[in-house]
Coordinates of C-alpha atoms (C1' of nucleotides) in Angstrom, one line a residue:
Chain K
M5 CA 0.0 0.0 0.0
G6 CA 2.4 2.6 -1.1
I7 CA 2.4 5.7 -3.2
S8 CA 5.6 6.2 -5.1
I9 CA 5.6 9.1 -7.6
T10 CA 8.7 10.5 -6.1
G11 CA 8.5 14.2 -6.5
M12 CA 10.9 14.4 -3.7
S13 CA 14.6 14.1 -3.1
D14 CA 16.4 11.0 -1.8
L15 CA 16.6 11.6 1.9
G16 CA 13.3 13.5 1.9
Q17 CA 11.6 10.6 0.2
Q18 CA 13.1 8.1 2.6
A19 CA 12.0 10.1 5.6
Y20 CA 8.5 10.5 4.1
E21 CA 8.2 6.7 3.6
K22 CA 9.5 5.9 7.0
L23 CA 7.1 8.3 8.6
R24 CA 4.2 7.1 6.5
V25 CA 4.5 3.5 7.4
G26 CA 5.2 4.5 11.0
I27 CA 1.8 6.2 11.0
L28 CA -0.1 3.6 9.1
D29 CA 1.3 0.8 11.2
G30 CA 0.0 2.4 14.2
E31 CA 3.4 3.0 15.8
L32 CA 2.7 6.7 15.6
P33 CA -1.0 7.1 16.7
P34 CA -2.8 10.4 16.3
G35 CA -1.4 13.0 18.6
S36 CA 2.2 11.6 18.5
P37 CA 4.6 14.5 18.5
L38 CA 7.0 14.7 15.5
S39 CA 9.9 16.9 16.3
H40 CA 12.1 17.9 13.3
R41 CA 15.2 17.6 15.3
K42 CA 14.5 14.3 16.9
L43 CA 13.4 12.8 13.7
A44 CA 16.5 14.1 12.0
Q45 CA 18.7 12.5 14.6
L46 CA 16.8 9.3 14.4
F47 CA 17.2 9.2 10.6
G48 CA 20.7 10.4 10.7
T49 CA 20.0 13.5 8.5
S50 CA 19.6 17.2 9.0
T51 CA 16.2 18.7 9.6
I52 CA 15.8 19.8 6.0
P53 CA 14.6 16.4 4.5
V54 CA 12.5 15.9 7.6
A55 CA 10.8 19.2 7.1
A56 CA 10.1 18.3 3.4
A57 CA 8.6 15.0 4.4
L58 CA 6.4 16.5 7.1
Q59 CA 5.2 19.2 4.8
R60 CA 4.1 16.6 2.3
L61 CA 2.5 14.5 5.0
E62 CA 0.7 17.6 6.2
A63 CA -0.6 18.3 2.7
E64 CA -1.9 14.7 2.5
G65 CA -3.7 15.1 5.8
F66 CA -1.6 12.7 7.9
V67 CA 0.0 15.3 10.1
E68 CA -0.8 18.8 11.4
S69 CA 1.7 21.5 12.2
R70 CA 1.7 24.8 14.0
A71 CA 4.6 27.1 13.4
R72 CA 7.1 27.0 16.2
A73 CA 4.7 25.0 18.4
G74 CA 5.0 21.5 17.1
T75 CA 4.0 18.9 14.6
R76 CA 1.9 15.8 15.4
V77 CA 0.0 13.0 13.8
K78 CA -3.4 14.4 13.0
M79 CA -6.5 13.9 15.0
P80 CA -9.3 13.9 12.6
T81 CA -12.6 15.7 13.3
V82 CA -16.0 14.2 12.6
G83 CA -16.4 16.8 9.9
E84 CA -13.3 15.8 8.1
I85 CA -14.2 12.1 8.2
S86 CA -17.7 12.9 6.9
G87 CA -16.1 15.0 4.1
N88 CA -13.8 12.2 3.3
Y89 CA -16.8 9.9 2.9
I90 CA -18.5 12.3 0.5
V91 CA -15.4 12.8 -1.7
R92 CA -14.7 9.0 -1.7
E93 CA -18.3 8.2 -2.6
A94 CA -17.9 10.5 -5.6
L95 CA -14.6 9.0 -6.7
E96 CA -15.5 5.4 -6.2
S97 CA -18.9 5.6 -7.8
Q98 CA -17.2 7.1 -10.8
A99 CA -14.7 4.3 -10.9
A100 CA -17.6 1.8 -10.7
R101 CA -19.3 3.5 -13.7
L102 CA -16.1 3.3 -15.8
F103 CA -15.5 -0.3 -14.7
A104 CA -19.0 -1.4 -15.7
Q105 CA -18.5 0.4 -18.9
S106 CA -15.2 -0.8 -20.1
A107 CA -13.6 -3.5 -17.9
T108 CA -12.4 -6.5 -19.8
P109 CA -13.5 -10.1 -19.0
L110 CA -10.1 -10.7 -17.5
Q111 CA -10.3 -7.7 -15.2
K112 CA -13.8 -8.8 -14.1
K113 CA -12.7 -12.3 -13.4
R114 CA -9.7 -10.9 -11.4
L115 CA -12.0 -8.6 -9.4
L116 CA -14.4 -11.5 -8.6
R117 CA -11.5 -13.6 -7.3
L118 CA -10.3 -10.8 -5.1
A119 CA -13.8 -10.2 -3.8
N120 CA -14.2 -13.8 -2.9
D121 CA -10.9 -13.9 -1.1
L122 CA -11.7 -10.8 0.8
D123 CA -15.1 -12.0 1.9
K124 CA -13.5 -15.2 3.2
R125 CA -11.1 -13.2 5.2
Y126 CA -13.8 -11.1 6.7
R127 CA -15.8 -14.2 7.6
S128 CA -12.8 -15.7 9.3
L129 CA -12.3 -12.5 11.2
D130 CA -15.9 -12.5 12.4
K131 CA -15.4 -16.0 13.8
Q132 CA -12.7 -14.9 16.2
V133 CA -13.8 -13.5 19.5
T134 CA -11.0 -11.0 19.8
P135 CA -9.2 -10.5 16.5
S136 CA -5.8 -9.0 16.8
R137 CA -5.1 -5.6 15.6
E138 CA -2.7 -6.9 13.1
A139 CA -5.2 -9.4 11.7
Q140 CA -7.8 -6.6 11.3
A141 CA -5.3 -4.3 9.7
E142 CA -4.2 -7.0 7.3
V143 CA -7.8 -7.6 6.1
E144 CA -8.4 -3.9 5.8
K145 CA -5.3 -3.4 3.7
R146 CA -6.6 -6.0 1.3
H147 CA -9.9 -4.2 1.3
V148 CA -8.2 -1.1 0.1
E149 CA -6.4 -3.1 -2.5
F150 CA -9.7 -4.5 -3.7
H151 CA -11.1 -1.0 -4.3
L152 CA -7.9 0.2 -5.9
E153 CA -8.2 -2.7 -8.3
I154 CA -11.5 -1.4 -9.5
A155 CA -10.0 2.0 -10.0
K156 CA -6.9 0.7 -11.8
A157 CA -9.1 -1.2 -14.3
T158 CA -10.5 2.2 -15.4
G159 CA -7.0 3.1 -16.7
C160 CA -7.3 6.5 -15.2
Q161 CA -4.2 7.1 -13.0
E162 CA -5.6 10.3 -11.6
L163 CA -8.6 8.5 -10.3
V164 CA -6.5 5.8 -8.8
L165 CA -4.4 8.3 -6.9
A166 CA -7.3 10.3 -5.6
I167 CA -9.1 7.2 -4.3
E168 CA -5.9 5.8 -2.8
K169 CA -5.3 9.0 -1.0
S170 CA -8.9 9.1 0.4
R171 CA -8.9 5.4 1.3
V172 CA -5.6 5.4 3.0
L173 CA -6.4 8.4 5.1
L174 CA -9.6 7.0 6.4
F175 CA -7.9 3.7 7.0
N176 CA -5.4 5.4 9.2
W177 CA -8.1 7.4 11.1
L178 CA -10.2 4.3 11.7
F179 CA -7.4 2.1 12.9
S180 CA -6.1 4.7 15.3
R181 CA -9.0 3.8 17.6
S182 CA -10.5 0.7 18.9
G183 CA -13.7 1.0 16.8
E184 CA -16.6 -1.2 17.6
Y185 CA -16.7 -3.7 14.8
V186 CA -19.7 -3.7 12.6
P187 CA -19.9 -7.0 10.7
L188 CA -20.5 -7.0 7.0
P189 CA -23.3 -8.9 5.3
Q190 CA -22.5 -12.2 3.7
G191 CA -20.7 -12.0 0.4
W192 CA -20.6 -8.2 0.7
H193 CA -17.8 -7.7 -1.8
T194 CA -18.6 -10.6 -4.1
R195 CA -22.0 -9.1 -4.7
L196 CA -20.4 -5.7 -5.4
A197 CA -18.0 -7.3 -7.9
E198 CA -20.9 -9.0 -9.6
D199 CA -22.9 -5.8 -9.8
L200 CA -19.9 -4.0 -11.4
S201 CA -19.3 -6.9 -13.8
T202 CA -22.8 -7.4 -15.0
G203 CA -24.6 -4.2 -14.5
Q204 CA -25.0 -1.0 -16.4
P205 CA -22.8 2.0 -15.4
L206 CA -25.7 3.6 -13.6
S207 CA -26.5 0.6 -11.5
A208 CA -22.8 0.0 -10.8
D209 CA -22.6 3.6 -9.6
E210 CA -25.5 3.0 -7.2
A211 CA -24.2 -0.3 -5.9
M212 CA -20.9 1.4 -5.1
R213 CA -22.5 4.2 -3.3
L214 CA -24.4 1.8 -1.1
H215 CA -21.1 -0.1 -0.5
V216 CA -19.1 2.9 0.4
T217 CA -21.7 4.4 2.8
F218 CA -22.6 1.2 4.5
R219 CA -20.7 1.6 7.8
R220 CA -20.5 5.4 7.5
D221 CA -23.2 6.4 9.9
D222 CA -22.1 4.0 12.6
I223 CA -18.5 5.2 12.3
L224 CA -19.5 8.9 12.3
R225 CA -21.6 8.3 15.4
H226 CA -18.8 6.5 17.1
F227 CA -16.3 9.3 16.3
A228 CA -18.8 12.0 17.4
E229 CA -18.9 10.3 20.8
L230 CA -15.1 10.1 21.0
E231 CA -15.0 13.8 20.1
R232 CA -17.5 14.7 22.7
A233 CA -15.6 12.7 25.3
A234 CA -12.4 14.5 24.5
E235 CA -14.1 17.9 24.8
G236 CA -11.7 20.4 26.2
K237 CA -9.4 17.7 27.4
I238 CA -5.8 17.5 26.3
E239 CA -6.0 20.2 23.7
R240 CA -2.3 20.9 23.1
G241 CA 1.1 19.5 23.9
P242 CA 2.3 16.1 23.3
Q243 CA 0.2 13.2 24.2
H244 CA 1.8 10.8 26.6
R245 CA 0.5 7.6 25.0
K246 CA 1.9 4.3 25.6
V247 CA 3.1 2.9 22.2
S248 CA 4.5 -0.4 21.3
G249 CA 6.7 -0.1 18.3
T250 CA 10.4 0.7 18.3
F251 CA 9.8 3.8 16.2
A252 CA 7.9 5.8 18.7
T253 CA 9.8 4.5 21.6
K254 CA 13.1 5.6 20.1
L255 CA 11.6 8.9 19.3
Q256 CA 10.3 9.6 22.8
N257 CA 13.5 8.7 24.6
L258 CA 15.7 10.8 22.4
P259 CA 17.3 13.9 24.0
R260 CA 17.3 17.2 22.3
Chain U
M116 CA -9.6 32.6 -6.6
G117 CA -7.3 31.7 -3.9
I118 CA -6.7 28.8 -1.6
S119 CA -5.7 29.9 1.9
I120 CA -5.4 27.1 4.4
T121 CA -1.9 28.0 5.3
G122 CA -0.1 24.9 6.4
M123 CA 3.0 26.8 5.4
S124 CA 5.2 29.3 7.1
D125 CA 5.2 32.9 6.4
L126 CA 7.8 33.4 3.7
G127 CA 7.1 30.0 2.2
Q128 CA 3.4 30.9 2.1
Q129 CA 4.2 34.3 0.4
A130 CA 6.4 32.6 -2.2
Y131 CA 3.8 30.1 -2.9
E132 CA 1.1 32.7 -3.4
K133 CA 3.3 34.8 -5.6
L134 CA 4.3 31.9 -7.8
R135 CA 0.7 30.6 -8.0
V136 CA -0.7 33.9 -9.2
G137 CA 2.3 34.3 -11.5
I138 CA 1.4 30.9 -13.1
L139 CA -2.3 31.5 -13.2
D140 CA -2.0 35.0 -14.6
G141 CA 0.0 33.5 -17.5
E142 CA 3.2 35.4 -16.7
L143 CA 4.8 32.0 -16.2
P144 CA 3.5 29.8 -19.0
P145 CA 4.2 26.1 -19.0
G146 CA 7.8 25.4 -19.6
S147 CA 9.1 28.5 -17.7
P148 CA 12.2 27.6 -15.7
L149 CA 11.9 28.3 -12.0
S150 CA 15.3 28.4 -10.4
H151 CA 15.4 28.2 -6.6
R152 CA 18.2 30.8 -6.4
K153 CA 16.8 33.2 -8.9
L154 CA 13.4 33.1 -7.2
A155 CA 15.0 33.5 -3.8
Q156 CA 16.9 36.6 -5.0
L157 CA 13.7 38.0 -6.6
F158 CA 11.7 37.5 -3.4
G159 CA 14.6 38.6 -1.1
T160 CA 14.7 35.4 0.8
S161 CA 16.9 32.3 1.0
T162 CA 16.2 29.3 -1.1
I163 CA 14.5 27.4 1.7
P164 CA 11.0 29.0 1.6
V165 CA 11.2 28.9 -2.2
A166 CA 11.9 25.2 -2.1
A167 CA 8.9 24.7 0.2
A168 CA 6.7 26.7 -2.1
L169 CA 7.8 24.8 -5.2
Q170 CA 7.4 21.4 -3.5
R171 CA 3.8 22.3 -2.7
L172 CA 3.1 23.6 -6.2
E173 CA 4.6 20.3 -7.5
A174 CA 2.2 18.3 -5.3
E175 CA -0.6 20.3 -6.7
G176 CA 0.4 19.7 -10.2
F177 CA 1.4 23.2 -11.2
V178 CA 5.1 22.5 -11.5
E179 CA 7.5 19.7 -12.2
S180 CA 10.9 19.2 -10.8
R181 CA 13.9 16.9 -11.6
A182 CA 16.6 16.7 -9.0
R183 CA 19.5 18.9 -9.8
A184 CA 18.2 19.5 -13.3
G185 CA 15.6 22.1 -12.9
T186 CA 12.1 23.0 -12.0
R187 CA 9.6 24.4 -14.5
V188 CA 5.9 25.2 -14.9
K189 CA 4.3 21.9 -15.9
M190 CA 3.4 20.9 -19.4
P191 CA 0.3 18.8 -19.0
T192 CA -0.2 15.6 -21.1
V193 CA -3.4 14.7 -22.8
G194 CA -3.7 11.8 -20.3
E195 CA -3.5 14.1 -17.4
I196 CA -6.1 16.4 -18.8
S197 CA -8.4 13.5 -19.5
G198 CA -7.9 12.2 -16.0
N199 CA -8.6 15.6 -14.6
Y200 CA -11.9 15.6 -16.4
I201 CA -12.9 12.2 -15.0
V202 CA -12.1 13.2 -11.4
R203 CA -13.9 16.5 -11.8
E204 CA -16.9 14.8 -13.2
A205 CA -17.0 12.6 -10.2
L206 CA -16.7 15.5 -7.7
E207 CA -19.0 18.0 -9.4
S208 CA -21.8 15.5 -10.0
Q209 CA -21.6 14.6 -6.3
A210 CA -21.8 18.3 -5.4
A211 CA -24.8 18.6 -7.8
R212 CA -26.6 15.7 -6.0
L213 CA -26.0 17.2 -2.6
F214 CA -27.1 20.7 -3.8
A215 CA -30.4 19.3 -5.2
Q216 CA -30.9 17.4 -2.0
S217 CA -30.3 20.1 0.5
A218 CA -29.8 23.6 -0.8
T219 CA -31.9 26.3 0.8
P220 CA -34.1 28.5 -1.3
L221 CA -31.7 31.3 -0.7
Q222 CA -28.8 29.3 -2.0
K223 CA -30.8 28.4 -5.1
K224 CA -31.7 32.0 -5.7
R225 CA -28.1 33.0 -5.4
L226 CA -27.0 30.3 -7.8
L227 CA -29.5 31.3 -10.4
R228 CA -28.4 34.9 -10.2
L229 CA -24.8 33.9 -10.7
A230 CA -25.7 31.7 -13.6
N231 CA -27.6 34.4 -15.3
D232 CA -24.7 36.8 -14.9
L233 CA -22.3 34.3 -16.2
D234 CA -24.3 33.5 -19.3
K235 CA -24.5 37.2 -20.0
R236 CA -20.8 37.5 -19.9
Y237 CA -20.3 34.5 -22.1
R238 CA -22.7 36.0 -24.6
S239 CA -20.9 39.3 -24.6
L240 CA -17.7 37.5 -25.2
D241 CA -19.1 35.6 -28.2
K242 CA -20.0 39.0 -29.7
Q243 CA -16.4 40.1 -29.8
V244 CA -14.4 39.1 -32.8
T245 CA -11.1 38.8 -30.9
P246 CA -11.7 38.8 -27.2
S247 CA -8.7 39.7 -25.2
R248 CA -7.0 37.1 -23.1
E249 CA -7.8 39.1 -20.0
A250 CA -11.5 39.3 -20.9
Q251 CA -11.6 35.5 -21.4
A252 CA -9.7 34.8 -18.2
E253 CA -12.0 37.1 -16.3
V254 CA -15.1 35.2 -17.5
E255 CA -13.5 31.8 -16.9
K256 CA -12.6 32.8 -13.4
R257 CA -16.2 33.6 -12.7
H258 CA -17.1 30.3 -14.2
V259 CA -14.9 28.6 -11.6
E260 CA -16.6 30.7 -8.9
F261 CA -20.0 29.6 -10.1
H262 CA -19.1 25.9 -9.8
L263 CA -17.5 26.5 -6.4
E264 CA -20.7 28.2 -5.2
I265 CA -22.5 24.9 -5.9
A266 CA -19.9 23.0 -3.9
K267 CA -19.9 25.5 -1.0
A268 CA -23.7 25.1 -0.7
T269 CA -23.2 21.5 0.2
G270 CA -21.4 22.5 3.3
C271 CA -18.7 20.0 2.6
Q272 CA -15.3 21.7 2.8
E273 CA -13.4 18.7 1.6
L274 CA -15.5 18.6 -1.6
V275 CA -15.0 22.3 -2.2
L276 CA -11.2 22.0 -1.9
A277 CA -11.1 19.0 -4.2
I278 CA -13.2 20.7 -6.8
E279 CA -11.2 23.9 -6.6
K280 CA -8.0 22.1 -7.0
S281 CA -9.2 20.3 -10.1
R282 CA -10.9 23.3 -11.6
V283 CA -8.0 25.7 -11.1
L284 CA -5.5 23.2 -12.6
L285 CA -7.5 22.8 -15.7
F286 CA -8.0 26.5 -15.9
N287 CA -4.3 27.0 -16.0
W288 CA -3.7 24.4 -18.6
L289 CA -6.3 25.7 -20.9
F290 CA -5.3 29.2 -20.7
S291 CA -1.7 28.5 -21.4
R292 CA -2.6 27.9 -25.0
S293 CA -4.6 29.7 -27.6
G294 CA -7.5 27.3 -27.5
E295 CA -10.0 27.4 -30.3
Y296 CA -13.0 28.8 -28.6
V297 CA -16.1 26.5 -28.6
P298 CA -19.1 28.7 -27.9
L299 CA -21.6 27.5 -25.3
P300 CA -25.3 27.0 -25.9
Q301 CA -27.7 29.8 -24.9
G302 CA -28.5 29.9 -21.2
W303 CA -26.0 27.1 -20.6
H304 CA -25.5 27.8 -16.9
T305 CA -28.9 29.1 -16.2
R306 CA -30.4 25.9 -17.3
L307 CA -27.9 24.0 -15.1
A308 CA -28.8 26.1 -12.1
E309 CA -32.5 25.4 -12.8
D310 CA -31.9 21.7 -13.0
L311 CA -30.0 21.7 -9.8
S312 CA -32.6 23.8 -8.1
T313 CA -35.7 21.9 -9.1
G314 CA -34.6 18.4 -10.0
Q315 CA -34.0 15.3 -7.9
P316 CA -30.4 14.4 -6.9
L317 CA -30.1 11.9 -9.7
S318 CA -31.2 14.2 -12.4
A319 CA -29.0 16.9 -11.0
D320 CA -26.1 14.5 -11.1
E321 CA -26.8 13.7 -14.7
A322 CA -27.2 17.4 -15.7
M323 CA -23.8 18.2 -14.1
R324 CA -22.1 15.4 -15.9
L325 CA -23.3 16.7 -19.2
H326 CA -22.2 20.2 -18.3
V327 CA -18.8 19.2 -17.2
T328 CA -18.0 17.0 -20.2
F329 CA -19.5 19.3 -22.8
R330 CA -16.3 20.8 -24.3
R331 CA -14.1 17.9 -23.1
D332 CA -13.7 16.0 -26.3
D333 CA -13.0 19.1 -28.3
I334 CA -10.4 20.1 -25.8
L335 CA -8.8 16.7 -25.7
R336 CA -8.6 16.6 -29.4
H337 CA -7.0 20.0 -29.5
F338 CA -4.4 19.0 -27.0
A339 CA -3.7 15.8 -28.7
E340 CA -2.8 17.7 -31.8
L341 CA -0.5 20.1 -29.9
E342 CA 1.2 17.1 -28.2
R343 CA 1.8 15.4 -31.6
A344 CA 3.1 18.7 -33.0
A345 CA 5.6 18.9 -30.2
E346 CA 6.7 15.4 -30.7
G347 CA 10.4 15.0 -29.8
K348 CA 10.9 18.7 -30.1
I349 CA 12.3 20.7 -27.2
E350 CA 12.3 18.0 -24.6
R351 CA 14.6 19.5 -22.0
G352 CA 16.2 22.6 -21.0
P353 CA 14.6 26.0 -20.4
Q354 CA 12.1 27.2 -23.0
H355 CA 13.0 30.5 -24.5
R356 CA 9.5 31.8 -24.6
K357 CA 8.7 35.4 -25.0
V358 CA 6.7 36.5 -22.0
S359 CA 4.9 39.7 -21.2
G360 CA 4.7 40.3 -17.5
T361 CA 7.3 41.8 -15.3
F362 CA 7.6 38.6 -13.2
A363 CA 9.1 36.4 -15.8
T364 CA 11.1 39.2 -17.3
K365 CA 12.8 39.9 -14.0
L366 CA 13.4 36.2 -13.6
Q367 CA 15.0 35.7 -16.9
N368 CA 17.4 38.7 -16.7
L369 CA 18.6 37.8 -13.2
P370 CA 22.2 36.7 -12.9
R371 CA 23.3 33.7 -10.9
Chain A
dT46 C1' -2.9 22.8 47.6
dC47 C1' -3.7 26.2 44.1
dT48 C1' -2.6 30.3 41.1
dC49 C1' 0.4 32.9 38.7
dC50 C1' 4.6 34.2 36.3
dA51 C1' 9.3 34.2 34.7
dA52 C1' 13.0 31.4 33.1
dA53 C1' 14.2 27.3 30.7
dA54 C1' 13.5 24.1 27.1
dC55 C1' 11.7 23.1 22.9
dT56 C1' 9.8 24.1 18.3
dG57 C1' 9.5 25.2 13.4
dA58 C1' 11.3 28.8 10.1
dT59 C1' 15.0 30.6 7.8
dA60 C1' 19.9 32.2 6.2
dT61 C1' 24.3 30.7 4.6
dG62 C1' 27.4 27.7 2.5
dT63 C1' 28.7 23.5 0.2
dC64 C1' 28.2 19.5 -2.6
dA65 C1' 27.3 16.4 -6.4
dG66 C1' 24.7 15.7 -10.4
dA67 C1' 22.7 17.6 -14.8
dT68 C1' 23.1 20.7 -18.5
dT69 C1' 25.2 23.8 -21.5
dT70 C1' 29.0 25.8 -23.5
dT71 C1' 33.4 25.7 -25.4
dG72 C1' 37.4 24.0 -27.5
dT73 C1' 39.4 20.6 -30.3
dT74 C1' 39.9 17.3 -33.8
dG75 C1' 38.5 15.0 -37.9
Chain W
dC138 C1' 31.4 22.2 -40.7
dA139 C1' 30.2 18.1 -37.8
dA140 C1' 31.3 15.3 -33.8
dC141 C1' 32.8 14.8 -29.6
dA142 C1' 34.9 15.6 -25.1
dA143 C1' 36.2 18.5 -21.4
dA144 C1' 35.2 22.4 -18.8
dA145 C1' 32.4 25.9 -17.1
dT146 C1' 27.8 26.8 -15.4
dC147 C1' 23.6 25.9 -13.4
dT148 C1' 20.6 23.1 -10.6
dG149 C1' 18.3 21.1 -6.5
dA150 C1' 19.6 18.6 -2.1
dC151 C1' 21.3 19.0 2.2
dA152 C1' 24.2 20.3 6.7
dT153 C1' 24.9 23.6 10.1
dA154 C1' 23.7 27.4 12.8
dT155 C1' 20.7 30.8 14.5
dC156 C1' 16.3 33.1 15.5
dA157 C1' 12.0 34.2 17.3
dG158 C1' 7.8 32.2 18.8
dT159 C1' 5.4 28.5 22.0
dT160 C1' 5.1 25.4 25.6
dT161 C1' 6.7 23.6 29.8
dT162 C1' 8.5 24.0 34.2
dG163 C1' 9.7 25.4 38.8
dG164 C1' 9.1 28.0 42.2
dA165 C1' 6.9 32.2 44.9
dG166 C1' 3.2 33.8 47.0
dA167 C1' -1.7 33.1 48.3

DNA sequence: TCTCCAAAACTGATATGTCAGATTTTGTTG
DNA sequence: CAACAAAATCTGACATATCAGTTTTGGAGA
């Protein structure tokens, strides 16, 4: 699950990628402080490439920065998550239209196979009483891949990138919390793949909209509660969270 | 027609804005070289804020950079323009749905007024034999504002920003060339505004799709020709274009 | 224990200088 | 005059150092 499209220099690119996986792997949960200096020391570079990486991550919505006050992994608001859903619904329903309109039999077959596999994984996840975070993340990553496969089949690179951006961002926001898990209907993705493969563009559009918005209201409600709970609480300053990975640990214990 | 949403430091933000208007005003046409040093000298800063501004402009698609070889205003490919249309169709039809679904009478009235004004301006443009570049740009800017008004009425900030980004980018690409002008039908925007104000979400969606894609094929054909004409021509190195504004002139005549 | 405030510590922003790579120019040779 | 190579020039990437805000901290006083 990685964007390449360099556009950035060597060290800056490396810092960007390290930070990105650090965030997406949950080692750097929302609120984690990201000091230019400490990161530079950790990476063995100056602060310049770090600043470039953080600027890009900020533009992509992973990070928020206030001048001379600090940079941290972003805490999304309910409004932003809601907006993300709206934009993603627009992009993915467009991809669904184009897929239904012009996907080759091979692409359709491939999508069906992916959908089947994905549904299997979700089912096996449902069986477990307490699925591990890693297991959930693994399945969700494949979920993203499934949707990107639809977009890729359209042949429109710009659409793929826009959807990936939107998907990955939500992925990160969701997995930063212990979200109550809403099980999906049986054959949820297989049915979608069938709709996209056999239906007209318009019905594919509609099917995708339903798919995208299925868990939306539950999730928004959940986050609204979390937001209310955090009302006026820790508003600024680094969050003293307990984190597992080596990344954040190293970062915290670094002097200077 | 300006994005604010800082996210960047003082000098970097200023450099970004200056460069952005320089590009959008046509003073820096596609292919113009943008040297960190020269720009820094022109702005009276170091190269650091300039680099930050250029990195952001690159992420937004206005500029392309190759490490240690140069940065220049981007020359779009036909594929990118086509992709831009697909993404924009997705975003704007979504905005149309939401507008039809939830716009207040006041917002509808306001949109109709804007549409009427816009159509008037297009009509007066059609009357002129050789409309000036400035006059065309002025009307096109209002065209962008019209579409942003629809998005703003949805109350979804993320959708507004995504549409603005997509619109402004195409705006810049189109106005960098002397495009053959395809006149619009009578009351083109007024009819759209009416459709969005009175119709159901689905019909609003469809109306917007038709609107967005109206000139698309002509434009893509036009650019395909231009691209073919430039086949293998000036591939690298600064373009020695003749430019009007003071911005580019200063830039070119700067030593170092 | 709580409030307030100044000093200390930390932060991102920026200037300056250097480096290696890419490009362009120039000089040479056929 | 063409082809080619070396040198001069230009480019962005980056390191180091400093600055001015912001936040945290450690009492002093209530």
